[in-house]
Amino acid sequence: MTTKNFTPEQSLDIIMATISHAKSRFQEDGSIYIMWGILTALASFSQYYLLTIERYDINYYPYFIMPIGGIITGIYYSKKAPSKANPLSRFLSFSWIIIALNIMVLGFFFNSFLQSNLIPIILILLGIGIFISGAIIRSGILLFSGIILNLSGLVCFYIGWQEHALVMGIVGILAILLPGVILKMNSKKEHV
């Protein structure tokens, strides 16, 4: 095995090419964010409705659509994935897998333990994931969305638990669906 000494400029070019490759790998056309924004809003608003009609026994049922979204996302990215992903794209993939698994475990197995703290924690985890995605692909809209999700999770600790689902539905539209639509529009402009 031979080694080559690179100049600082060549090293920087290699790093920038790696980042650019990761960015293009995860440069979303917005489809996944649109899907997750719709699923989040639909499940959250449905839960809020069930809470308002005092169906406390089944108020969490709408969230059973979320694993279906996870399967769709897995299929989408497995078809999109190149044969050799770079370290940044692998890091982002594994980060989202860990975040998604934690959200599912918290939601389905620790719901009774976390009670009114579940949705704030989920919003904070989503905020972290979207912020990391925005940082890696250098997307200002995703960075901003991550901050909004994170702050909304923190705000939920100060409001009644009955409104948490309403907040998550609104934030699902504003910080997941809307950025997905913006990414979709930007993607169409770049491919024209």
PDB file of C-alpha atoms in Angstrom:
ATOM      1  CA  MET A   1       0.000   0.000   0.000  1.00  0.00           C
ATOM      2  CA  THR A   2       1.391   3.356  -0.958  1.00  0.00           C
ATOM      3  CA  THR A   3       0.713   6.618   0.760  1.00  0.00           C
ATOM      4  CA  LYS A   4       0.610  10.013  -0.828  1.00  0.00           C
ATOM      5  CA  ASN A   5       1.239  13.283   0.907  1.00  0.00           C
ATOM      6  CA  PHE A   6      -1.367  15.853   0.046  1.00  0.00           C
ATOM      7  CA  THR A   7      -0.974  19.582   0.121  1.00  0.00           C
ATOM      8  CA  PRO A   8      -3.352  21.420   2.442  1.00  0.00           C
ATOM      9  CA  GLU A   9      -5.340  22.511  -0.619  1.00  0.00           C
ATOM     10  CA  GLN A  10      -5.643  18.918  -1.874  1.00  0.00           C
ATOM     11  CA  SER A  11      -6.708  17.733   1.576  1.00  0.00           C
ATOM     12  CA  LEU A  12      -9.339  20.466   1.735  1.00  0.00           C
ATOM     13  CA  ASP A  13     -10.552  19.511  -1.756  1.00  0.00           C
ATOM     14  CA  ILE A  14     -10.926  15.877  -0.676  1.00  0.00           C
ATOM     15  CA  ILE A  15     -12.840  16.904   2.451  1.00  0.00           C
ATOM     16  CA  MET A  16     -15.098  19.219   0.443  1.00  0.00           C
ATOM     17  CA  ALA A  17     -15.706  16.477  -2.138  1.00  0.00           C
ATOM     18  CA  THR A  18     -16.682  14.074   0.660  1.00  0.00           C
ATOM     19  CA  ILE A  19     -19.081  16.646   2.120  1.00  0.00           C
ATOM     20  CA  SER A  20     -20.463  17.397  -1.335  1.00  0.00           C
ATOM     21  CA  HIS A  21     -20.996  13.682  -1.963  1.00  0.00           C
ATOM     22  CA  ALA A  22     -22.775  13.333   1.383  1.00  0.00           C
ATOM     23  CA  LYS A  23     -24.841  16.391   0.585  1.00  0.00           C
ATOM     24  CA  SER A  24     -25.842  15.041  -2.817  1.00  0.00           C
ATOM     25  CA  ARG A  25     -26.596  11.647  -1.248  1.00  0.00           C
ATOM     26  CA  PHE A  26     -28.938  13.271   1.230  1.00  0.00           C
ATOM     27  CA  GLN A  27     -29.901  16.308  -0.812  1.00  0.00           C
ATOM     28  CA  GLU A  28     -33.541  15.748  -0.393  1.00  0.00           C
ATOM     29  CA  ASP A  29     -36.019  16.500  -3.063  1.00  0.00           C
ATOM     30  CA  GLY A  30     -38.274  17.009  -0.051  1.00  0.00           C
ATOM     31  CA  SER A  31     -40.376  13.881  -0.531  1.00  0.00           C
ATOM     32  CA  ILE A  32     -39.478  12.211   2.768  1.00  0.00           C
ATOM     33  CA  TYR A  33     -39.982  15.426   4.742  1.00  0.00           C
ATOM     34  CA  ILE A  34     -43.344  15.956   3.043  1.00  0.00           C
ATOM     35  CA  MET A  35     -44.400  12.403   3.885  1.00  0.00           C
ATOM     36  CA  TRP A  36     -43.256  12.685   7.529  1.00  0.00           C
ATOM     37  CA  GLY A  37     -44.835  16.118   7.886  1.00  0.00           C
ATOM     38  CA  ILE A  38     -48.170  14.761   6.683  1.00  0.00           C
ATOM     39  CA  LEU A  39     -47.935  11.641   8.879  1.00  0.00           C
ATOM     40  CA  THR A  40     -46.943  13.662  11.941  1.00  0.00           C
ATOM     41  CA  ALA A  41     -49.714  16.224  11.442  1.00  0.00           C
ATOM     42  CA  LEU A  42     -52.328  13.562  10.673  1.00  0.00           C
ATOM     43  CA  ALA A  43     -51.465  11.428  13.705  1.00  0.00           C
ATOM     44  CA  SER A  44     -51.107  14.404  16.046  1.00  0.00           C
ATOM     45  CA  PHE A  45     -54.309  16.170  15.017  1.00  0.00           C
ATOM     46  CA  SER A  46     -56.159  12.837  15.209  1.00  0.00           C
ATOM     47  CA  GLN A  47     -54.851  12.288  18.727  1.00  0.00           C
ATOM     48  CA  TYR A  48     -55.845  15.820  19.682  1.00  0.00           C
ATOM     49  CA  TYR A  49     -59.348  15.202  18.340  1.00  0.00           C
ATOM     50  CA  LEU A  50     -59.643  11.940  20.302  1.00  0.00           C
ATOM     51  CA  LEU A  51     -58.530  13.772  23.438  1.00  0.00           C
ATOM     52  CA  THR A  52     -61.096  16.538  22.910  1.00  0.00           C
ATOM     53  CA  ILE A  53     -63.916  13.974  22.656  1.00  0.00           C
ATOM     54  CA  GLU A  54     -62.492  12.293  25.765  1.00  0.00           C
ATOM     55  CA  ARG A  55     -61.473   9.024  24.105  1.00  0.00           C
ATOM     56  CA  TYR A  56     -58.460   8.715  26.386  1.00  0.00           C
ATOM     57  CA  ASP A  57     -58.416   4.932  26.034  1.00  0.00           C
ATOM     58  CA  ILE A  58     -57.578   5.057  22.305  1.00  0.00           C
ATOM     59  CA  ASN A  59     -56.021   8.506  21.895  1.00  0.00           C
ATOM     60  CA  TYR A  60     -52.644   7.024  20.894  1.00  0.00           C
ATOM     61  CA  TYR A  61     -54.010   4.805  18.098  1.00  0.00           C
ATOM     62  CA  PRO A  62     -53.286   7.321  15.299  1.00  0.00           C
ATOM     63  CA  TYR A  63     -49.559   6.858  15.919  1.00  0.00           C
ATOM     64  CA  PHE A  64     -49.750   3.276  14.658  1.00  0.00           C
ATOM     65  CA  ILE A  65     -49.302   4.728  11.150  1.00  0.00           C
ATOM     66  CA  MET A  66     -45.763   5.852  12.035  1.00  0.00           C
ATOM     67  CA  PRO A  67     -44.056   2.447  11.640  1.00  0.00           C
ATOM     68  CA  ILE A  68     -45.520   2.313   8.127  1.00  0.00           C
ATOM     69  CA  GLY A  69     -43.734   5.599   7.438  1.00  0.00           C
ATOM     70  CA  GLY A  70     -40.550   4.045   8.784  1.00  0.00           C
ATOM     71  CA  ILE A  71     -40.856   1.126   6.378  1.00  0.00           C
ATOM     72  CA  ILE A  72     -41.482   3.471   3.440  1.00  0.00           C
ATOM     73  CA  THR A  73     -38.470   5.561   4.462  1.00  0.00           C
ATOM     74  CA  GLY A  74     -36.264   2.458   4.710  1.00  0.00           C
ATOM     75  CA  ILE A  75     -37.319   1.298   1.246  1.00  0.00           C
ATOM     76  CA  TYR A  76     -36.850   4.798  -0.194  1.00  0.00           C
ATOM     77  CA  TYR A  77     -33.302   5.157   1.125  1.00  0.00           C
ATOM     78  CA  SER A  78     -32.262   1.588   0.362  1.00  0.00           C
ATOM     79  CA  LYS A  79     -33.140   2.174  -3.300  1.00  0.00           C
ATOM     80  CA  LYS A  80     -31.427   5.572  -3.267  1.00  0.00           C
ATOM     81  CA  ALA A  81     -28.250   4.430  -1.460  1.00  0.00           C
ATOM     82  CA  PRO A  82     -25.046   4.100  -3.465  1.00  0.00           C
ATOM     83  CA  SER A  83     -23.057   0.888  -3.140  1.00  0.00           C
ATOM     84  CA  LYS A  84     -20.336   2.628  -1.098  1.00  0.00           C
ATOM     85  CA  ALA A  85     -21.569   5.379   1.188  1.00  0.00           C
ATOM     86  CA  ASN A  86     -19.080   7.827   2.636  1.00  0.00           C
ATOM     87  CA  PRO A  87     -18.626   8.245   6.390  1.00  0.00           C
ATOM     88  CA  LEU A  88     -20.847  11.343   6.600  1.00  0.00           C
ATOM     89  CA  SER A  89     -23.783   9.691   4.847  1.00  0.00           C
ATOM     90  CA  ARG A  90     -23.387   6.585   7.020  1.00  0.00           C
ATOM     91  CA  PHE A  91     -23.280   8.779  10.124  1.00  0.00           C
ATOM     92  CA  LEU A  92     -26.475  10.567   9.090  1.00  0.00           C
ATOM     93  CA  SER A  93     -28.231   7.287   8.273  1.00  0.00           C
ATOM     94  CA  PHE A  94     -27.260   5.694  11.571  1.00  0.00           C
ATOM     95  CA  SER A  95     -28.189   8.854  13.482  1.00  0.00           C
ATOM     96  CA  TRP A  96     -31.718   8.760  12.051  1.00  0.00           C
ATOM     97  CA  ILE A  97     -32.023   5.020  12.654  1.00  0.00           C
ATOM     98  CA  ILE A  98     -31.062   5.498  16.317  1.00  0.00           C
ATOM     99  CA  ILE A  99     -33.383   8.497  16.729  1.00  0.00           C
ATOM    100  CA  ALA A 100     -36.294   6.676  15.053  1.00  0.00           C
ATOM    101  CA  LEU A 101     -35.791   3.542  17.138  1.00  0.00           C
ATOM    102  CA  ASN A 102     -35.642   5.609  20.319  1.00  0.00           C
ATOM    103  CA  ILE A 103     -38.832   7.440  19.399  1.00  0.00           C
ATOM    104  CA  MET A 104     -40.618   4.161  18.665  1.00  0.00           C
ATOM    105  CA  VAL A 105     -39.403   2.501  21.858  1.00  0.00           C
ATOM    106  CA  LEU A 106     -40.333   5.556  23.931  1.00  0.00           C
ATOM    107  CA  GLY A 107     -43.740   5.842  22.282  1.00  0.00           C
ATOM    108  CA  PHE A 108     -44.749   2.218  22.366  1.00  0.00           C
ATOM    109  CA  PHE A 109     -43.051   0.884  25.482  1.00  0.00           C
ATOM    110  CA  PHE A 110     -42.457   3.820  27.826  1.00  0.00           C
ATOM    111  CA  ASN A 111     -45.626   5.790  27.147  1.00  0.00           C
ATOM    112  CA  SER A 112     -47.163   4.998  30.534  1.00  0.00           C
ATOM    113  CA  PHE A 113     -43.909   5.840  32.305  1.00  0.00           C
ATOM    114  CA  LEU A 114     -43.290   9.148  30.488  1.00  0.00           C
ATOM    115  CA  GLN A 115     -46.964  10.184  30.288  1.00  0.00           C
ATOM    116  CA  SER A 116     -47.120  13.948  29.714  1.00  0.00           C
ATOM    117  CA  ASN A 117     -43.397  14.158  28.887  1.00  0.00           C
ATOM    118  CA  LEU A 118     -43.523  11.840  25.861  1.00  0.00           C
ATOM    119  CA  ILE A 119     -44.360  14.354  23.121  1.00  0.00           C
ATOM    120  CA  PRO A 120     -41.870  16.983  24.352  1.00  0.00           C
ATOM    121  CA  ILE A 121     -39.110  14.354  24.315  1.00  0.00           C
ATOM    122  CA  ILE A 122     -40.115  13.183  20.835  1.00  0.00           C
ATOM    123  CA  LEU A 123     -40.077  16.758  19.546  1.00  0.00           C
ATOM    124  CA  ILE A 124     -36.616  17.318  21.036  1.00  0.00           C
ATOM    125  CA  LEU A 125     -35.295  14.113  19.417  1.00  0.00           C
ATOM    126  CA  LEU A 126     -36.807  15.095  16.050  1.00  0.00           C
ATOM    127  CA  GLY A 127     -35.265  18.536  16.412  1.00  0.00           C
ATOM    128  CA  ILE A 128     -31.833  17.036  17.004  1.00  0.00           C
ATOM    129  CA  GLY A 129     -32.160  14.745  13.983  1.00  0.00           C
ATOM    130  CA  ILE A 130     -33.326  17.457  11.619  1.00  0.00           C
ATOM    131  CA  PHE A 131     -30.686  19.872  12.928  1.00  0.00           C
ATOM    132  CA  ILE A 132     -27.930  17.274  12.308  1.00  0.00           C
ATOM    133  CA  SER A 133     -29.315  16.656   8.799  1.00  0.00           C
ATOM    134  CA  GLY A 134     -29.316  20.368   8.097  1.00  0.00           C
ATOM    135  CA  ALA A 135     -25.760  20.751   9.369  1.00  0.00           C
ATOM    136  CA  ILE A 136     -24.422  17.873   7.269  1.00  0.00           C
ATOM    137  CA  ILE A 137     -26.106  18.885   4.023  1.00  0.00           C
ATOM    138  CA  ARG A 138     -25.759  22.595   4.776  1.00  0.00           C
ATOM    139  CA  SER A 139     -29.454  23.349   4.616  1.00  0.00           C
ATOM    140  CA  GLY A 140     -30.482  26.497   6.440  1.00  0.00           C
ATOM    141  CA  ILE A 141     -34.165  25.563   6.348  1.00  0.00           C
ATOM    142  CA  LEU A 142     -33.444  22.232   8.073  1.00  0.00           C
ATOM    143  CA  LEU A 143     -31.204  23.899  10.661  1.00  0.00           C
ATOM    144  CA  PHE A 144     -33.988  26.363  11.427  1.00  0.00           C
ATOM    145  CA  SER A 145     -36.589  23.559  11.506  1.00  0.00           C
ATOM    146  CA  GLY A 146     -34.462  21.578  13.941  1.00  0.00           C
ATOM    147  CA  ILE A 147     -34.288  24.571  16.257  1.00  0.00           C
ATOM    148  CA  ILE A 148     -38.067  25.124  16.006  1.00  0.00           C
ATOM    149  CA  LEU A 149     -38.775  21.457  16.786  1.00  0.00           C
ATOM    150  CA  ASN A 150     -36.379  21.497  19.710  1.00  0.00           C
ATOM    151  CA  LEU A 151     -37.820  24.704  21.160  1.00  0.00           C
ATOM    152  CA  SER A 152     -41.388  23.459  20.713  1.00  0.00           C
ATOM    153  CA  GLY A 153     -40.482  20.355  22.714  1.00  0.00           C
ATOM    154  CA  LEU A 154     -39.117  22.520  25.510  1.00  0.00           C
ATOM    155  CA  VAL A 155     -42.210  24.763  25.421  1.00  0.00           C
ATOM    156  CA  CYS A 156     -44.440  21.692  25.787  1.00  0.00           C
ATOM    157  CA  PHE A 157     -43.045  21.138  29.278  1.00  0.00           C
ATOM    158  CA  TYR A 158     -44.819  24.371  30.261  1.00  0.00           C
ATOM    159  CA  ILE A 159     -48.236  23.750  28.712  1.00  0.00           C
ATOM    160  CA  GLY A 160     -50.953  21.227  29.479  1.00  0.00           C
ATOM    161  CA  TRP A 161     -50.419  17.719  28.144  1.00  0.00           C
ATOM    162  CA  GLN A 162     -53.761  17.849  26.307  1.00  0.00           C
ATOM    163  CA  GLU A 163     -52.303  20.478  23.951  1.00  0.00           C
ATOM    164  CA  HIS A 164     -49.071  18.585  23.217  1.00  0.00           C
ATOM    165  CA  ALA A 165     -50.602  16.735  20.263  1.00  0.00           C
ATOM    166  CA  LEU A 166     -51.908  20.010  18.854  1.00  0.00           C
ATOM    167  CA  VAL A 167     -48.431  21.575  19.140  1.00  0.00           C
ATOM    168  CA  MET A 168     -46.845  18.544  17.471  1.00  0.00           C
ATOM    169  CA  GLY A 169     -49.360  18.705  14.622  1.00  0.00           C
ATOM    170  CA  ILE A 170     -48.717  22.393  14.029  1.00  0.00           C
ATOM    171  CA  VAL A 171     -44.955  21.945  14.267  1.00  0.00           C
ATOM    172  CA  GLY A 172     -45.222  18.917  11.955  1.00  0.00           C
ATOM    173  CA  ILE A 173     -46.661  21.225   9.319  1.00  0.00           C
ATOM    174  CA  LEU A 174     -44.363  24.205   9.969  1.00  0.00           C
ATOM    175  CA  ALA A 175     -41.061  22.443  10.668  1.00  0.00           C
ATOM    176  CA  ILE A 176     -41.314  19.197   8.681  1.00  0.00           C
ATOM    177  CA  LEU A 177     -43.906  19.487   5.893  1.00  0.00           C
ATOM    178  CA  LEU A 178     -43.187  23.104   4.900  1.00  0.00           C
ATOM    179  CA  PRO A 179     -39.386  22.590   4.724  1.00  0.00           C
ATOM    180  CA  GLY A 180     -40.076  19.485   2.627  1.00  0.00           C
ATOM    181  CA  VAL A 181     -42.124  21.566   0.195  1.00  0.00           C
ATOM    182  CA  ILE A 182     -39.342  24.189   0.074  1.00  0.00           C
ATOM    183  CA  LEU A 183     -36.729  21.488  -0.558  1.00  0.00           C
ATOM    184  CA  LYS A 184     -38.966  20.066  -3.305  1.00  0.00           C
ATOM    185  CA  MET A 185     -39.264  23.463  -4.990  1.00  0.00           C
ATOM    186  CA  ASN A 186     -35.494  24.046  -4.719  1.00  0.00           C
ATOM    187  CA  SER A 187     -34.814  20.580  -6.118  1.00  0.00           C
ATOM    188  CA  LYS A 188     -37.013  21.296  -9.135  1.00  0.00           C
ATOM    189  CA  LYS A 189     -35.190  24.606  -9.737  1.00  0.00           C
ATOM    190  CA  GLU A 190     -31.797  22.867  -9.629  1.00  0.00           C
ATOM    191  CA  HIS A 191     -32.856  20.193 -12.101  1.00  0.00           C
ATOM    192  CA  VAL A 192     -34.351  22.568 -14.668  1.00  0.00           C
TER     193      VAL A 192
END
